[in-house]
């Protein structure tokens, strides 16, 4: 028999499809989850661009579902067998953590090749169909059940929730993109798209010793790029001079074209933003070959990239205005308003505090 003290009253914001309001649903869940699982109280979740695309119908996602995959939380319970952080530290109740956007099996051919983010048995937080018996699969909830095969990283106390929450998507994805470039010291780096990922890339590249050129048509974003360390900012009307590395985060074909055309000898273009259909981009194979250029696609990230992301934020969040990129603190019952604020692009991220069920 399960006693009340062994249960936690959780709640989640159920998404019922495009154009329909979110509904807050309560559910009792075991304080100690299944083997290899964690029960984590979500302290803050942020609205990512892909969440916006889902709610607007631009991205396909199961209905009903629990959205949200950028969050930071506190461990409530650890399942039998225990769970280790990426660095080998045992996870314990009370530990503040972020976790990967995916869980992977660790056994398939893709996992064996180091492509766990494309595991054949992949589960993706915030993008799973809602199961009545196991609904806590997204960040817009008071609690989340973290599955076996999920990368978990402890977050130092000095890192604010507003800074830590985007680590599990935006910051870790940027860490993966920079890992594909090689050393950046004394290299000229182009960043196209100065949203959450682009601004993070500017800061990480500058910290690595690069001279960064940021391109964005929005004057506010260009000013933010300067605050994050960009040496030059452009609106895209004038092509940048040759660069050693081009990082593309906007997803626009025109920006991809700028990145490819700007590569100097031995240059590398890393494409991150192209996760939705757009116009094809022509590649000149002769220029690619003679220029010794590389084009790399990065989607999601590896466990070590999440660790790199948290370590970077812990070491440098005081040097850059990361906290200013997150606005709001919406209650779970007002998550629809968080999406409306995100559509207005007042800031790259809007925050939801799921512990607050009703609007404050």
PDB file of N, CA and C in Angstrom, residues 67-120:
ATOM      1  N   UNK A  67       4.856  20.496 -22.709  1.00  0.00           N
ATOM      2  CA  UNK A  67       5.972  21.144 -23.395  1.00  0.00           C
ATOM      3  C   UNK A  67       7.032  21.581 -22.384  1.00  0.00           C
ATOM      4  N   UNK A  68       8.128  22.109 -22.927  1.00  0.00           N
ATOM      5  CA  UNK A  68       9.205  22.630 -22.094  1.00  0.00           C
ATOM      6  C   UNK A  68      10.368  21.666 -21.974  1.00  0.00           C
ATOM      7  N   UNK A  69      11.578  22.147 -22.288  1.00  0.00           N
ATOM      8  CA  UNK A  69      12.784  21.309 -22.207  1.00  0.00           C
ATOM      9  C   UNK A  69      13.994  22.112 -21.747  1.00  0.00           C
ATOM     10  N   UNK A  70      13.771  23.372 -21.378  1.00  0.00           N
ATOM     11  CA  UNK A  70      14.823  24.190 -20.764  1.00  0.00           C
ATOM     12  C   UNK A  70      14.387  24.453 -19.327  1.00  0.00           C
ATOM     13  N   UNK A  71      15.073  23.863 -18.370  1.00  0.00           N
ATOM     14  CA  UNK A  71      14.673  24.040 -16.990  1.00  0.00           C
ATOM     15  C   UNK A  71      15.811  23.698 -16.035  1.00  0.00           C
ATOM     16  N   UNK A  72      15.673  24.193 -14.822  1.00  0.00           N
ATOM     17  CA  UNK A  72      16.578  23.855 -13.730  1.00  0.00           C
ATOM     18  C   UNK A  72      15.705  23.440 -12.562  1.00  0.00           C
ATOM     19  N   UNK A  73      16.166  22.456 -11.788  1.00  0.00           N
ATOM     20  CA  UNK A  73      15.330  21.982 -10.696  1.00  0.00           C
ATOM     21  C   UNK A  73      16.127  21.370  -9.566  1.00  0.00           C
ATOM     22  N   UNK A  74      15.400  20.940  -8.535  1.00  0.00           N
ATOM     23  CA  UNK A  74      15.992  20.349  -7.339  1.00  0.00           C
ATOM     24  C   UNK A  74      15.531  18.903  -7.206  1.00  0.00           C
ATOM     25  N   UNK A  75      16.466  18.007  -6.996  1.00  0.00           N
ATOM     26  CA  UNK A  75      16.150  16.584  -6.926  1.00  0.00           C
ATOM     27  C   UNK A  75      15.332  16.291  -5.673  1.00  0.00           C
ATOM     28  N   UNK A  76      14.200  15.601  -5.868  1.00  0.00           N
ATOM     29  CA  UNK A  76      13.334  15.193  -4.764  1.00  0.00           C
ATOM     30  C   UNK A  76      13.591  13.736  -4.403  1.00  0.00           C
ATOM     31  N   UNK A  77      13.690  12.880  -5.421  1.00  0.00           N
ATOM     32  CA  UNK A  77      13.891  11.462  -5.163  1.00  0.00           C
ATOM     33  C   UNK A  77      14.770  10.813  -6.210  1.00  0.00           C
ATOM     34  N   UNK A  78      15.498   9.774  -5.788  1.00  0.00           N
ATOM     35  CA  UNK A  78      16.398   9.035  -6.674  1.00  0.00           C
ATOM     36  C   UNK A  78      15.952   7.576  -6.684  1.00  0.00           C
ATOM     37  N   UNK A  79      15.770   7.024  -7.882  1.00  0.00           N
ATOM     38  CA  UNK A  79      15.320   5.649  -8.000  1.00  0.00           C
ATOM     39  C   UNK A  79      16.391   4.626  -7.643  1.00  0.00           C
ATOM     40  N   UNK A  80      15.955   3.383  -7.497  1.00  0.00           N
ATOM     41  CA  UNK A  80      16.854   2.288  -7.165  1.00  0.00           C
ATOM     42  C   UNK A  80      18.010   2.201  -8.162  1.00  0.00           C
ATOM     43  N   UNK A  81      19.181   1.897  -7.677  1.00  0.00           N
ATOM     44  CA  UNK A  81      20.358   1.795  -8.537  1.00  0.00           C
ATOM     45  C   UNK A  81      21.135   3.081  -8.638  1.00  0.00           C
ATOM     46  N   UNK A  82      20.484   4.216  -8.283  1.00  0.00           N
ATOM     47  CA  UNK A  82      21.162   5.497  -8.303  1.00  0.00           C
ATOM     48  C   UNK A  82      21.358   6.061  -9.705  1.00  0.00           C
ATOM     49  N   UNK A  83      21.776   7.307  -9.743  1.00  0.00           N
ATOM     50  CA  UNK A  83      22.037   8.025 -10.994  1.00  0.00           C
ATOM     51  C   UNK A  83      23.320   8.817 -10.800  1.00  0.00           C
ATOM     52  N   UNK A  84      24.165   8.840 -11.826  1.00  0.00           N
ATOM     53  CA  UNK A  84      25.401   9.616 -11.782  1.00  0.00           C
ATOM     54  C   UNK A  84      25.291  10.839 -12.669  1.00  0.00           C
ATOM     55  N   UNK A  85      25.867  11.939 -12.217  1.00  0.00           N
ATOM     56  CA  UNK A  85      26.029  13.110 -13.084  1.00  0.00           C
ATOM     57  C   UNK A  85      27.049  12.780 -14.173  1.00  0.00           C
ATOM     58  N   UNK A  86      27.124  13.642 -15.188  1.00  0.00           N
ATOM     59  CA  UNK A  86      28.064  13.442 -16.286  1.00  0.00           C
ATOM     60  C   UNK A  86      29.489  13.336 -15.780  1.00  0.00           C
ATOM     61  N   UNK A  87      29.816  14.085 -14.719  1.00  0.00           N
ATOM     62  CA  UNK A  87      31.189  14.046 -14.185  1.00  0.00           C
ATOM     63  C   UNK A  87      31.417  12.911 -13.192  1.00  0.00           C
ATOM     64  N   UNK A  88      30.417  12.025 -13.017  1.00  0.00           N
ATOM     65  CA  UNK A  88      30.570  10.879 -12.132  1.00  0.00           C
ATOM     66  C   UNK A  88      30.069  11.081 -10.719  1.00  0.00           C
ATOM     67  N   UNK A  89      29.630  12.298 -10.370  1.00  0.00           N
ATOM     68  CA  UNK A  89      29.114  12.572  -9.043  1.00  0.00           C
ATOM     69  C   UNK A  89      27.744  11.908  -8.853  1.00  0.00           C
ATOM     70  N   UNK A  90      27.539  11.160  -7.769  1.00  0.00           N
ATOM     71  CA  UNK A  90      26.213  10.572  -7.529  1.00  0.00           C
ATOM     72  C   UNK A  90      25.161  11.657  -7.296  1.00  0.00           C
ATOM     73  N   UNK A  91      24.006  11.491  -7.906  1.00  0.00           N
ATOM     74  CA  UNK A  91      22.903  12.426  -7.695  1.00  0.00           C
ATOM     75  C   UNK A  91      22.242  12.103  -6.364  1.00  0.00           C
ATOM     76  N   UNK A  92      21.937  13.152  -5.585  1.00  0.00           N
ATOM     77  CA  UNK A  92      21.322  12.974  -4.279  1.00  0.00           C
ATOM     78  C   UNK A  92      20.163  13.950  -4.119  1.00  0.00           C
ATOM     79  N   UNK A  93      19.161  13.601  -3.310  1.00  0.00           N
ATOM     80  CA  UNK A  93      18.079  14.547  -3.036  1.00  0.00           C
ATOM     81  C   UNK A  93      18.627  15.874  -2.528  1.00  0.00           C
ATOM     82  N   UNK A  94      18.005  16.947  -2.981  1.00  0.00           N
ATOM     83  CA  UNK A  94      18.452  18.284  -2.606  1.00  0.00           C
ATOM     84  C   UNK A  94      19.434  18.898  -3.582  1.00  0.00           C
ATOM     85  N   UNK A  95      19.988  18.078  -4.492  1.00  0.00           N
ATOM     86  CA  UNK A  95      20.952  18.587  -5.474  1.00  0.00           C
ATOM     87  C   UNK A  95      20.219  19.403  -6.546  1.00  0.00           C
ATOM     88  N   UNK A  96      20.825  20.529  -6.897  1.00  0.00           N
ATOM     89  CA  UNK A  96      20.264  21.385  -7.952  1.00  0.00           C
ATOM     90  C   UNK A  96      20.874  20.950  -9.271  1.00  0.00           C
ATOM     91  N   UNK A  97      20.020  20.687 -10.292  1.00  0.00           N
ATOM     92  CA  UNK A  97      20.514  20.071 -11.519  1.00  0.00           C
ATOM     93  C   UNK A  97      19.829  20.647 -12.758  1.00  0.00           C
ATOM     94  N   UNK A  98      20.503  20.454 -13.883  1.00  0.00           N
ATOM     95  CA  UNK A  98      19.879  20.552 -15.196  1.00  0.00           C
ATOM     96  C   UNK A  98      20.060  19.196 -15.865  1.00  0.00           C
ATOM     97  N   UNK A  99      19.221  18.934 -16.866  1.00  0.00           N
ATOM     98  CA  UNK A  99      19.322  17.654 -17.540  1.00  0.00           C
ATOM     99  C   UNK A  99      19.111  17.838 -19.033  1.00  0.00           C
ATOM    100  N   UNK A 100      19.619  16.865 -19.786  1.00  0.00           N
ATOM    101  CA  UNK A 100      19.618  16.930 -21.242  1.00  0.00           C
ATOM    102  C   UNK A 100      18.207  16.983 -21.814  1.00  0.00           C
ATOM    103  N   UNK A 101      18.102  17.459 -23.043  1.00  0.00           N
ATOM    104  CA  UNK A 101      16.808  17.475 -23.734  1.00  0.00           C
ATOM    105  C   UNK A 101      16.372  16.076 -24.144  1.00  0.00           C
ATOM    106  N   UNK A 102      17.281  15.095 -24.090  1.00  0.00           N
ATOM    107  CA  UNK A 102      16.944  13.747 -24.553  1.00  0.00           C
ATOM    108  C   UNK A 102      17.423  12.697 -23.560  1.00  0.00           C
ATOM    109  N   UNK A 103      16.794  11.531 -23.645  1.00  0.00           N
ATOM    110  CA  UNK A 103      17.345  10.336 -23.004  1.00  0.00           C
ATOM    111  C   UNK A 103      17.664   9.354 -24.119  1.00  0.00           C
ATOM    112  N   UNK A 104      18.714   8.590 -23.949  1.00  0.00           N
ATOM    113  CA  UNK A 104      19.154   7.661 -24.988  1.00  0.00           C
ATOM    114  C   UNK A 104      19.382   6.283 -24.378  1.00  0.00           C
ATOM    115  N   UNK A 105      19.397   5.256 -25.235  1.00  0.00           N
ATOM    116  CA  UNK A 105      19.496   3.876 -24.751  1.00  0.00           C
ATOM    117  C   UNK A 105      20.916   3.485 -24.387  1.00  0.00           C
ATOM    118  N   UNK A 106      21.914   4.095 -25.046  1.00  0.00           N
ATOM    119  CA  UNK A 106      23.309   3.762 -24.787  1.00  0.00           C
ATOM    120  C   UNK A 106      23.765   2.465 -25.416  1.00  0.00           C
ATOM    121  N   UNK A 107      22.890   1.810 -26.188  1.00  0.00           N
ATOM    122  CA  UNK A 107      23.221   0.490 -26.730  1.00  0.00           C
ATOM    123  C   UNK A 107      23.153   0.401 -28.251  1.00  0.00           C
ATOM    124  N   UNK A 108      22.404   1.275 -28.894  1.00  0.00           N
ATOM    125  CA  UNK A 108      22.210   1.158 -30.339  1.00  0.00           C
ATOM    126  C   UNK A 108      23.470   1.590 -31.093  1.00  0.00           C
ATOM    127  N   UNK A 109      23.455   1.402 -32.417  1.00  0.00           N
ATOM    128  CA  UNK A 109      24.632   1.733 -33.218  1.00  0.00           C
ATOM    129  C   UNK A 109      24.968   3.212 -33.173  1.00  0.00           C
ATOM    130  N   UNK A 110      23.969   4.062 -33.079  1.00  0.00           N
ATOM    131  CA  UNK A 110      24.231   5.497 -33.041  1.00  0.00           C
ATOM    132  C   UNK A 110      24.863   5.894 -31.707  1.00  0.00           C
ATOM    133  N   UNK A 111      24.341   5.363 -30.631  1.00  0.00           N
ATOM    134  CA  UNK A 111      24.951   5.633 -29.322  1.00  0.00           C
ATOM    135  C   UNK A 111      26.398   5.153 -29.298  1.00  0.00           C
ATOM    136  N   UNK A 112      26.652   3.984 -29.907  1.00  0.00           N
ATOM    137  CA  UNK A 112      28.008   3.426 -29.937  1.00  0.00           C
ATOM    138  C   UNK A 112      28.958   4.323 -30.728  1.00  0.00           C
ATOM    139  N   UNK A 113      28.413   5.084 -31.682  1.00  0.00           N
ATOM    140  CA  UNK A 113      29.238   5.988 -32.497  1.00  0.00           C
ATOM    141  C   UNK A 113      29.378   7.371 -31.869  1.00  0.00           C
ATOM    142  N   UNK A 114      28.867   7.564 -30.665  1.00  0.00           N
ATOM    143  CA  UNK A 114      28.925   8.867 -30.027  1.00  0.00           C
ATOM    144  C   UNK A 114      27.842   9.809 -30.473  1.00  0.00           C
ATOM    145  N   UNK A 115      26.777   9.278 -31.072  1.00  0.00           N
ATOM    146  CA  UNK A 115      25.662  10.095 -31.549  1.00  0.00           C
ATOM    147  C   UNK A 115      24.423   9.825 -30.698  1.00  0.00           C
ATOM    148  N   UNK A 116      24.598   9.888 -29.389  1.00  0.00           N
ATOM    149  CA  UNK A 116      23.481   9.579 -28.497  1.00  0.00           C
ATOM    150  C   UNK A 116      22.310  10.532 -28.671  1.00  0.00           C
ATOM    151  N   UNK A 117      22.587  11.759 -29.158  1.00  0.00           N
ATOM    152  CA  UNK A 117      21.499  12.711 -29.385  1.00  0.00           C
ATOM    153  C   UNK A 117      20.594  12.291 -30.544  1.00  0.00           C
ATOM    154  N   UNK A 118      21.014  11.265 -31.284  1.00  0.00           N
ATOM    155  CA  UNK A 118      20.206  10.709 -32.373  1.00  0.00           C
ATOM    156  C   UNK A 118      19.931   9.221 -32.135  1.00  0.00           C
ATOM    157  N   UNK A 119      19.880   8.841 -30.864  1.00  0.00           N
ATOM    158  CA  UNK A 119      19.612   7.452 -30.471  1.00  0.00           C
ATOM    159  C   UNK A 119      18.358   6.928 -31.171  1.00  0.00           C
ATOM    160  N   UNK A 120      18.393   5.655 -31.555  1.00  0.00           N
ATOM    161  CA  UNK A 120      17.236   5.053 -32.237  1.00  0.00           C
ATOM    162  C   UNK A 120      16.051   4.871 -31.288  1.00  0.00           C
TER     163      UNK A 120
END
